């Protein structure tokens, strides 16, 4: 069964980076004493003589299922605080509970945990510090200081009689460490392992505008940031803390208001709703509460603060954007575009030329991605999607009992010419079904050197049975042209009519109605059966200049009713024009993914903000672009991820 859209008359993946801001005045170090400099991501060395902050490394940057702070193998380096230690006479670096040391070689992607790090005399040595606080503990645990200890063999950087890993050096200098824990919270103020995207209208009442520390959100997909700083509760408190959120994939950022709780010695931000496009990002009434995102990218929360005695450091940590549900992976579907020319050798249905037509098609992929991220589904990078510009198929399909599906009366003669070859006349048998006649003709064509494909169509609502279609191919690949044998009729059978299908777009593509929705029209079937690829894992999207019905924007052909044309979408140029009003391509994809032809407003109250609404074309925040949790669940039920031959696979 198929459906059309008309217009009205229509990973918790944690990433930690350390960025350094303005420092307090640098104090002079003792002559010959060890010195410490922070190493910024840019590589700049910043002298440091105050307490040093360390972010708790609770994420899983390498995706191995183990939090980085608990790994014993190679350690991802993104989250670690990097310092450079210089000791005039050599020293060793150790750290106690709450942190561990990591050493690495360029390009500093992964490192190795060590008990201590030797520093040779006057040789600046990089040291990475990883916070390993227990994430199940509500309060932020203390961290033992970083110790720069004396060594007895300045030439080798190790004590006599052993290595720096086994014999802790005696203290020369201690650097106090404090921890910072940045946590993303869901609408129930519970830690997030992964975030999903809201399915609510962006500026409705389910997005709180307040900054109440204890407040909950009616929408579980809204999120906020909580910060615990080892300096909270001490004197002096960090001054002018700054908090903002950033979407690395699309480059969007947002300054966050926040509220500090003396009771819990933590601060929490205002609520944020993740959205897919600019219309939602700029929704009225929610300025400062929306962030534009893309599946497969990260959201980062940046926190920075300093005190009168501690230089300002900034910390960040990230959250992967996915489905927001455990054991439900992000899924990827495959699209393929075919843009029809107005006529053979003519201009494409959209765009000024073929290059601009291809770009318009790729933009459709981007728009579909911004809508279907609500279900944790995307269709790949637009630049990777196959796009072709093709001539409309000429006379290339033979249809038997088109529409009515009647069996043969018997004794009739069928004559056609295929690829310039007059096929031997075929006599019909009484009661013979259309598909039987099509198969016998296919055998004759194969004997003449053609390749053939016979398909049986679903029965129309007024038909006696299924009709059948035949497409023949030359041996070297192209579709063979079909025509009558001179002036002779294609069929003399009294009931089984034979028609030749071709696509002529000058008067618009002849579109189906309610009676022919299950099969499509002869012209639609010719388009799909000639130009659609044979990969059932791909949804083919065809773009035509227009439909014969002026109000038709797009159509979807599903595979739930046994039809020979399935997993295909046809869009008119007007549907492309209303790409951000009717969201035509995302809507028609919805029929295929949801495996049903219906619209919610056909079966219940009108909800014009829903993607599957039949006729809404409002290019506003409350326009037809929302999916429900039930619809997302239905997609995965009817199209299980990674099913052989299925539409969806686990996204890389």
XYZ file of C-alpha atoms in Angstrom:
652
model
C 0.000 0.000 0.000
C 1.224 3.458 -0.790
C 0.614 6.955 0.422
C 0.897 10.462 -0.835
C 1.434 13.818 0.837
C -0.633 16.768 -0.292
C -0.724 20.413 0.598
C -4.049 21.986 1.620
C -5.705 22.218 -1.769
C -0.231 19.763 0.496
C 28.760 7.392 24.085
C 27.458 8.297 27.972
C 30.562 9.012 26.076
C 32.549 11.506 28.009
C 35.170 13.748 26.463
C 37.390 15.925 28.583
C 39.635 18.689 27.399
C 41.606 21.099 29.508
C 41.785 24.688 28.343
C 43.613 27.336 30.278
C 42.529 30.896 30.788
C 43.923 33.893 32.645
C 46.427 33.024 35.359
C 47.018 34.671 38.723
C 50.404 36.387 39.057
C 53.253 33.873 38.884
C 55.277 33.567 42.073
C 59.065 33.099 41.967
C 60.246 29.515 42.471
C 63.285 28.695 44.605
C 66.524 28.750 42.657
C 67.381 25.178 41.668
C 63.885 24.023 42.691
C 61.546 22.109 40.386
C 59.190 24.173 38.211
C 55.845 23.294 36.684
C 54.110 24.652 33.602
C 50.682 23.807 32.306
C 50.619 22.788 28.659
C 47.670 24.263 26.800
C 46.121 22.407 23.822
C 47.916 24.891 21.589
C 51.215 23.712 23.045
C 51.865 26.961 24.931
C 53.634 26.516 28.287
C 52.067 28.501 31.144
C 54.043 28.744 34.433
C 51.908 27.534 37.345
C 52.478 28.040 41.086
C 49.036 27.338 42.560
C 46.628 24.462 43.068
C 46.075 22.375 39.966
C 42.683 21.170 38.760
C 42.045 17.676 37.384
C 38.864 16.577 35.615
C 37.411 13.255 36.708
C 37.858 10.923 33.729
C 34.546 9.063 33.793
C 33.987 8.718 30.071
C 34.688 6.043 27.465
C 36.544 7.878 24.733
C 37.725 4.741 22.951
C 34.331 3.044 23.079
C 35.550 -0.172 24.665
C 32.786 -0.240 27.276
C 35.112 0.597 30.181
C 35.340 4.103 31.709
C 38.736 5.545 30.876
C 39.563 6.073 34.547
C 39.166 2.343 35.150
C 41.111 1.084 32.140
C 44.376 -0.776 32.564
C 45.284 -0.847 28.884
C 46.034 2.105 26.608
C 44.489 5.282 28.032
C 42.861 7.887 25.740
C 44.643 11.198 26.299
C 41.908 13.719 25.435
C 40.715 14.195 29.002
C 43.970 14.480 30.877
C 45.636 17.482 32.454
C 49.095 17.913 30.955
C 51.962 19.601 32.767
C 55.645 19.999 32.029
C 58.058 19.453 34.923
C 61.635 20.726 34.993
C 64.045 19.777 37.794
C 67.583 21.300 37.774
C 69.075 18.243 39.523
C 66.508 15.679 38.414
C 63.457 14.440 40.300
C 60.579 11.954 40.190
C 56.850 12.615 39.936
C 54.233 10.647 41.867
C 50.592 11.092 42.777
C 48.363 9.517 45.408
C 44.711 8.553 45.716
C 42.174 10.091 43.356
C 44.490 10.432 40.356
C 47.071 8.533 38.379
C 49.962 9.383 36.104
C 50.076 8.647 32.394
C 52.992 8.869 30.006
C 52.836 8.891 26.231
C 54.725 9.529 23.029
C 53.639 11.700 20.140
C 51.004 12.038 18.739
C 49.692 11.637 22.293
C 46.511 9.720 21.444
C 46.932 6.911 23.968
C 49.157 6.588 27.009
C 50.288 4.144 29.676
C 49.539 4.355 33.390
C 52.710 4.435 35.527
C 53.400 4.680 39.252
C 55.906 7.487 38.829
C 57.718 9.417 36.126
C 61.454 10.211 36.297
C 62.592 13.675 35.256
C 66.213 13.978 34.129
C 68.244 17.037 35.202
C 67.183 20.210 33.379
C 65.115 18.222 30.820
C 61.489 19.435 30.583
C 59.315 16.333 30.881
C 55.613 16.025 30.039
C 53.366 14.459 32.670
C 49.653 13.695 32.224
C 47.339 13.454 35.241
C 44.086 11.492 35.082
C 41.294 11.945 37.622
C 39.866 8.611 38.789
C 37.183 9.586 41.297
C 34.490 6.992 41.994
C 31.494 8.014 39.818
C 29.005 6.255 42.122
C 29.892 8.509 45.022
C 27.699 11.574 45.290
C 30.334 13.891 46.709
C 33.593 14.743 45.025
C 36.404 12.817 46.733
C 39.742 14.373 47.752
C 42.863 13.987 45.629
C 46.317 13.483 47.120
C 48.858 16.094 46.026
C 51.253 15.740 43.152
C 54.735 15.093 44.556
C 58.026 16.077 42.963
C 60.574 13.989 44.841
C 64.358 13.963 45.073
C 66.317 11.235 43.317
C 69.798 9.907 44.033
C 71.031 9.391 40.463
C 70.611 12.626 38.497
C 72.212 11.116 35.388
C 69.564 8.426 34.939
C 66.697 10.043 36.803
C 66.227 6.971 39.037
C 67.243 6.200 42.642
C 70.203 3.890 43.283
C 69.198 0.279 43.650
C 65.879 0.484 41.820
C 63.627 2.244 39.363
C 61.393 5.239 39.798
C 58.379 2.934 39.424
C 59.307 0.920 42.524
C 61.007 3.432 44.855
C 59.018 6.608 45.520
C 61.340 9.605 45.771
C 61.454 11.795 48.861
C 59.492 15.073 48.555
C 61.048 18.189 47.064
C 57.754 19.938 46.313
C 54.055 19.146 46.582
C 51.375 20.615 44.350
C 47.824 20.476 45.744
C 45.304 18.954 43.350
C 41.561 19.526 43.271
C 38.987 17.622 41.273
C 36.253 18.870 38.961
C 33.346 16.654 38.023
C 31.054 17.805 35.208
C 27.919 15.724 34.752
C 25.131 15.905 32.209
C 21.716 15.338 33.802
C 18.453 14.282 32.174
C 15.008 15.684 32.927
C 14.922 13.773 36.229
C 18.304 15.186 37.292
C 19.923 11.787 36.824
C 23.317 11.316 35.153
C 23.159 10.745 31.419
C 25.128 8.055 29.635
C 23.871 9.262 26.263
C 21.448 11.939 25.167
C 18.505 11.743 22.828
C 16.667 14.587 21.120
C 13.334 15.942 22.303
C 10.192 15.079 20.332
C 8.232 17.995 21.788
C 7.434 21.294 20.110
C 10.510 23.278 21.055
C 8.913 26.187 22.905
C 6.006 24.458 24.603
C 5.586 24.160 28.364
C 7.676 20.981 28.664
C 10.889 23.062 28.514
C 11.368 24.824 31.899
C 12.747 28.346 31.656
C 13.748 28.514 35.346
C 17.132 27.718 36.900
C 15.827 26.116 40.108
C 18.544 23.716 41.329
C 16.058 21.019 42.435
C 13.533 21.447 39.612
C 12.680 18.535 37.314
C 11.760 18.736 33.648
C 8.486 17.336 32.242
C 10.451 16.181 29.164
C 13.043 13.518 30.024
C 15.107 14.493 26.954
C 15.787 18.009 28.231
C 19.201 18.180 29.833
C 21.304 20.352 32.108
C 24.854 20.413 33.434
C 25.964 19.857 37.022
C 29.404 20.911 38.232
C 31.169 19.791 41.408
C 34.413 21.622 42.090
C 36.874 20.632 44.813
C 37.075 24.312 45.738
C 33.339 24.576 46.490
C 32.740 24.857 50.205
C 36.215 26.290 50.818
C 37.350 29.864 51.198
C 37.642 31.702 48.926
C 34.970 30.276 46.627
C 35.614 30.263 42.888
C 34.601 33.639 41.517
C 32.457 34.312 38.455
C 32.142 30.705 37.260
C 31.342 30.456 33.583
C 29.374 27.621 32.006
C 28.460 27.065 28.401
C 27.490 24.218 26.092
C 28.793 23.544 22.604
C 27.795 21.233 19.768
C 30.986 20.227 18.018
C 29.288 18.748 14.968
C 27.436 21.870 13.813
C 29.455 24.519 15.647
C 26.587 25.814 17.776
C 27.205 27.113 21.317
C 25.155 28.400 24.206
C 26.002 30.342 27.392
C 24.257 28.784 30.374
C 22.866 30.457 33.439
C 23.361 28.464 36.616
C 22.516 28.260 40.293
C 24.827 27.206 43.149
C 23.568 25.060 46.019
C 25.523 25.526 49.294
C 23.771 22.408 50.605
C 25.148 20.154 47.881
C 28.211 22.260 47.073
C 27.426 22.025 43.376
C 25.948 24.194 40.677
C 23.419 23.313 38.013
C 22.653 25.041 34.763
C 19.384 26.065 33.203
C 17.553 23.482 31.094
C 18.564 22.920 27.479
C 16.620 21.290 24.647
C 18.580 19.695 21.805
C 17.154 20.454 18.365
C 17.969 19.592 14.766
C 17.489 22.763 12.728
C 17.594 26.556 12.752
C 13.810 26.912 12.999
C 13.827 25.147 16.371
C 17.096 26.816 17.427
C 15.543 30.265 17.015
C 12.118 29.380 18.422
C 10.435 32.334 20.171
C 10.492 32.391 23.952
C 13.321 29.915 24.551
C 16.429 31.994 23.846
C 19.322 30.500 25.802
C 17.623 27.111 26.106
C 18.156 25.455 22.690
C 21.226 23.922 21.084
C 21.410 22.637 17.508
C 22.988 19.171 17.204
C 23.631 16.322 14.764
C 23.722 12.564 15.317
C 27.183 11.078 15.731
C 28.612 14.316 17.119
C 29.419 15.458 20.656
C 27.951 17.961 23.017
C 30.515 19.616 25.268
C 29.935 21.426 28.550
C 32.653 23.947 29.384
C 33.215 25.176 32.931
C 35.761 27.717 34.060
C 36.447 29.513 37.334
C 39.310 30.815 39.439
C 39.929 32.217 42.929
C 42.116 34.913 44.371
C 44.874 32.374 44.982
C 44.267 29.847 42.199
C 44.653 30.756 38.557
C 41.612 30.251 36.354
C 41.306 26.924 34.583
C 38.585 25.854 32.213
C 37.388 22.277 31.881
C 35.014 20.580 29.502
C 33.399 17.252 29.096
C 31.235 15.856 26.350
C 28.205 13.716 25.749
C 27.499 11.596 22.692
C 24.225 12.205 20.920
C 22.271 9.043 20.187
C 18.902 7.554 21.017
C 19.085 8.238 24.738
C 18.018 4.648 25.395
C 20.178 1.764 26.567
C 20.757 -1.025 24.041
C 19.198 1.051 21.238
C 21.948 1.997 18.795
C 21.955 4.877 16.380
C 20.719 3.492 13.056
C 21.644 4.492 9.531
C 19.581 4.096 6.378
C 20.710 4.384 2.763
C 19.146 6.704 0.198
C 19.637 6.928 -3.558
C 18.373 9.838 -5.656
C 17.297 9.796 -9.300
C 16.427 13.213 -10.751
C 14.409 12.995 -13.963
C 14.918 15.321 -16.885
C 11.811 16.996 -18.313
C 12.394 15.095 -21.526
C 15.254 13.048 -22.987
C 18.325 15.290 -23.103
C 16.430 18.138 -21.401
C 17.005 20.043 -18.188
C 16.606 18.316 -14.801
C 13.362 18.581 -12.838
C 15.037 20.840 -10.246
C 17.971 23.215 -10.321
C 19.547 25.281 -13.086
C 21.693 22.415 -14.343
C 22.814 18.932 -13.332
C 25.338 20.224 -10.781
C 22.778 22.319 -8.910
C 20.239 19.475 -9.149
C 22.679 17.159 -7.390
C 23.223 19.741 -4.633
C 19.463 20.095 -4.133
C 19.174 16.329 -3.733
C 21.977 16.285 -1.162
C 20.197 19.026 0.783
C 17.188 16.692 1.032
C 19.412 14.186 2.852
C 20.519 16.867 5.306
C 16.916 17.892 5.998
C 15.824 14.291 6.532
C 18.712 13.864 8.993
C 17.581 16.885 11.041
C 14.084 15.391 11.389
C 14.799 11.695 11.907
C 17.429 12.288 14.600
C 14.395 12.334 16.920
C 14.379 8.539 16.483
C 18.160 8.156 16.509
C 18.162 7.556 12.728
C 20.140 9.264 9.987
C 20.858 8.651 6.311
C 24.581 9.253 6.151
C 26.594 12.243 5.028
C 24.835 14.069 2.169
C 28.021 14.126 0.095
C 28.197 10.315 0.199
C 24.687 9.695 -1.161
C 24.391 8.508 -4.763
C 22.617 11.012 -7.013
C 21.914 10.457 -10.730
C 20.233 12.581 -13.391
C 18.344 10.392 -15.869
C 16.132 10.677 -18.931
C 12.513 9.591 -18.390
C 12.137 5.962 -19.548
C 10.774 5.557 -23.059
C 8.463 2.687 -24.112
C 10.065 -0.062 -22.092
C 7.481 -1.982 -20.068
C 4.797 -4.437 -21.171
C 1.772 -4.614 -18.872
C -0.796 -7.427 -18.907
C -4.349 -6.668 -17.705
C -3.247 -3.326 -16.279
C -5.560 -2.132 -13.528
C -8.330 -4.763 -13.698
C -6.156 -7.917 -13.532
C -8.598 -10.012 -15.544
C -7.516 -13.476 -16.758
C -7.428 -14.170 -20.481
C -10.583 -15.080 -22.362
C -8.495 -17.401 -24.480
C -7.703 -17.643 -28.142
C -6.325 -14.126 -28.365
C -2.984 -13.278 -29.944
C -0.334 -11.064 -28.394
C 2.260 -9.470 -30.685
C 5.072 -7.086 -29.659
C 8.366 -5.911 -31.023
C 11.208 -5.734 -28.486
C 14.590 -4.188 -29.232
C 13.782 -4.257 -32.928
C 12.924 -7.973 -32.856
C 9.416 -9.113 -33.736
C 8.588 -11.646 -31.033
C 6.653 -14.729 -32.239
C 2.921 -14.355 -31.682
C 1.655 -15.716 -28.376
C -1.806 -17.256 -28.082
C -3.619 -16.900 -24.758
C -5.304 -19.768 -22.974
C -8.767 -19.557 -21.468
C -8.547 -18.396 -17.847
C -4.804 -17.877 -18.106
C -3.543 -15.391 -15.502
C -1.626 -12.254 -16.511
C 1.584 -13.425 -14.847
C 1.445 -16.726 -16.745
C 1.202 -14.951 -20.087
C 4.019 -12.596 -19.071
C 6.266 -15.533 -18.171
C 5.619 -17.278 -21.482
C 6.474 -14.102 -23.359
C 9.634 -13.779 -21.250
C 10.705 -17.265 -22.343
C 10.353 -16.258 -25.987
C 12.398 -13.125 -25.355
C 15.112 -15.088 -23.568
C 15.310 -17.452 -26.528
C 15.846 -14.366 -28.691
C 18.785 -13.271 -26.523
C 17.139 -10.817 -24.137
C 17.234 -10.757 -20.370
C 13.845 -10.298 -18.735
C 12.215 -9.434 -15.466
C 8.575 -10.284 -14.736
C 6.768 -8.848 -11.698
C 3.264 -9.401 -10.417
C 1.445 -6.368 -9.030
C -0.894 -6.119 -6.095
C -4.601 -6.154 -6.874
C -6.225 -2.760 -7.221
C -9.293 -1.993 -5.121
C -11.520 -2.566 -8.188
C -9.499 -5.363 -9.828
C -10.324 -9.013 -10.334
C -6.747 -10.052 -9.575
C -3.127 -9.006 -9.937
C -1.818 -7.629 -13.193
C 1.727 -8.374 -14.383
C 4.561 -6.374 -15.950
C 7.563 -7.395 -18.069
C 10.776 -5.458 -18.686
C 13.315 -6.743 -21.231
C 17.008 -5.878 -21.360
C 19.555 -6.038 -24.160
C 22.431 -8.442 -23.540
C 24.819 -5.520 -22.976
C 22.639 -4.049 -20.235
C 20.261 -1.278 -21.343
C 16.491 -1.616 -21.287
C 15.080 -2.748 -24.627
C 12.538 -0.517 -26.315
C 9.063 -1.954 -26.932
C 6.541 -1.145 -29.637
C 3.673 -2.827 -31.519
C 4.421 -4.957 -34.566
C 3.522 -2.459 -37.251
C -0.176 -1.666 -37.241
C -1.163 -4.903 -35.516
C -2.831 -4.654 -32.100
C -0.809 -5.654 -29.043
C -3.565 -8.069 -27.977
C -6.675 -9.477 -29.541
C -7.787 -11.242 -26.348
C -11.221 -10.036 -25.322
C -10.315 -9.605 -21.662
C -6.539 -9.442 -21.356
C -5.432 -6.058 -22.578
C -1.748 -5.345 -23.166
C -0.245 -1.879 -22.715
C 3.219 -0.413 -23.230
C 4.457 1.716 -20.381
C 6.566 4.834 -20.838
C 7.147 8.058 -18.899
C 6.133 11.337 -20.494
C 6.500 14.205 -18.043
C 5.204 17.040 -20.201
C 1.755 16.774 -18.578
C 3.064 15.675 -15.177
C 3.603 12.168 -13.847
C 0.258 10.354 -13.837
C -0.172 9.706 -10.116
C -2.146 7.048 -8.313
C -5.464 7.592 -6.568
C -7.108 5.637 -3.771
C -8.141 2.873 -6.177
C -4.654 2.331 -7.610
C -2.594 3.215 -4.541
C -1.439 -0.367 -3.988
C -0.060 -0.779 -7.496
C 0.727 2.704 -8.745
C -0.222 3.862 -12.226
C 1.293 2.350 -15.352
C 3.512 5.421 -15.731
C 4.661 5.248 -12.107
C 5.428 1.539 -12.368
C 7.413 2.117 -15.559
C 9.480 4.786 -13.838
C 10.177 2.643 -10.783
C 10.689 -0.738 -12.448
C 13.059 0.636 -15.071
C 15.144 3.031 -12.941
C 15.010 1.656 -9.392
C 18.065 -0.276 -8.279
C 17.808 -3.895 -7.129
C 19.143 -3.241 -3.618
C 16.292 -3.677 -1.139
C 18.457 -2.064 1.546
C 18.171 1.280 -0.233
C 15.265 3.716 -0.449
C 15.168 5.205 -3.966
C 13.907 8.783 -4.218
C 12.780 9.992 -7.655
C 12.328 13.685 -8.394
C 9.953 14.673 -11.217
C 8.855 18.102 -12.425
C 5.285 17.656 -11.194
C 2.402 15.242 -10.788
C -0.770 15.187 -12.851
C -2.639 16.174 -9.682
C -1.587 19.778 -8.908
C -1.875 19.327 -5.141
C 0.358 16.221 -5.012
C 3.762 16.885 -3.362
C 5.114 13.393 -2.922
C 4.332 9.684 -2.802
C 5.661 6.665 -0.965
C 5.613 3.023 -2.055
C 5.838 0.515 0.775
C 6.550 -3.205 0.848
C 3.934 -4.321 3.365
C 1.292 -5.390 0.832
C 3.269 -7.561 -1.571
C 3.491 -4.888 -4.244
C 6.215 -5.209 -6.871
C 7.094 -1.520 -6.397
C 8.300 -0.766 -2.896
C 10.762 1.190 -0.785
C 10.552 4.093 -3.187
C 9.578 7.756 -2.942
C 8.526 10.076 -5.768
C 8.699 13.827 -5.163
C 7.553 16.674 -7.336
C 9.417 19.948 -7.680
C 6.779 21.609 -5.498
C 7.529 19.087 -2.756
C 11.187 20.086 -2.969
C 10.218 23.754 -2.773
C 8.279 23.090 0.426
C 11.186 21.161 1.928
C 11.030 23.111 5.200
C 7.282 23.718 5.218
C 5.822 20.282 4.513
C 9.088 18.364 5.092
C 8.012 16.235 2.130
C 11.013 13.921 1.901
C 11.073 13.183 5.650
C 7.293 12.603 5.625
C 7.378 10.161 2.700
C 10.339 8.336 4.244
C 8.157 8.067 7.333
C 5.559 6.010 5.460
C 8.265 3.552 4.400
C 9.938 3.368 7.803
C 6.650 3.170 9.696
C 5.280 0.645 7.173
C 1.844 2.209 6.980
C 0.095 4.618 4.601
C -2.060 6.415 7.137
C -1.978 9.915 8.592
C -2.803 10.641 12.237
C -5.291 13.368 11.275
C -7.176 10.826 9.138
C -7.777 8.627 12.169
C -8.065 11.107 15.055
C -7.833 14.755 16.049
C -5.732 17.052 13.885
C -2.184 17.398 15.229
C -0.516 19.656 12.653
C 2.854 19.621 14.444
C 3.376 15.922 13.675
C 5.565 14.872 10.748
C 2.989 12.378 9.490
C 0.182 14.939 9.351
C -1.446 14.825 5.912
C -1.687 18.475 4.930
C 0.153 20.853 7.280
C 2.675 23.148 5.588
C 3.670 25.563 8.358
C 7.373 26.367 8.190
C 7.368 27.246 11.878
C 8.477 25.713 15.145
C 5.036 24.103 15.455
C 5.067 22.864 11.843
C 4.774 19.184 10.812
C 8.117 17.813 11.983
C 7.580 15.934 15.278
C 7.772 12.180 15.723
C 6.449 10.346 18.758
C 8.146 7.742 20.924
C 5.586 5.214 19.677
C 6.462 5.962 16.064
C 10.184 5.601 16.751
C 9.541 2.245 18.424
C 7.413 1.108 15.479
C 10.214 1.869 13.006
C 12.626 -0.402 14.865
C 9.976 -3.089 15.281
C 9.196 -3.237 11.563
C 12.787 -2.619 10.463
C 15.098 -4.296 12.990
C 18.592 -2.866 12.875
C 21.161 -5.074 11.100
C 18.519 -7.468 9.744
C 19.855 -9.099 6.578
C 18.398 -7.238 3.621
C 16.843 -4.658 5.950
C 16.728 -0.896 5.621
C 18.616 -0.015 8.814
C 22.063 -0.897 10.086
C 24.027 0.141 13.145
C 25.650 3.480 12.438
C 29.480 3.303 12.362
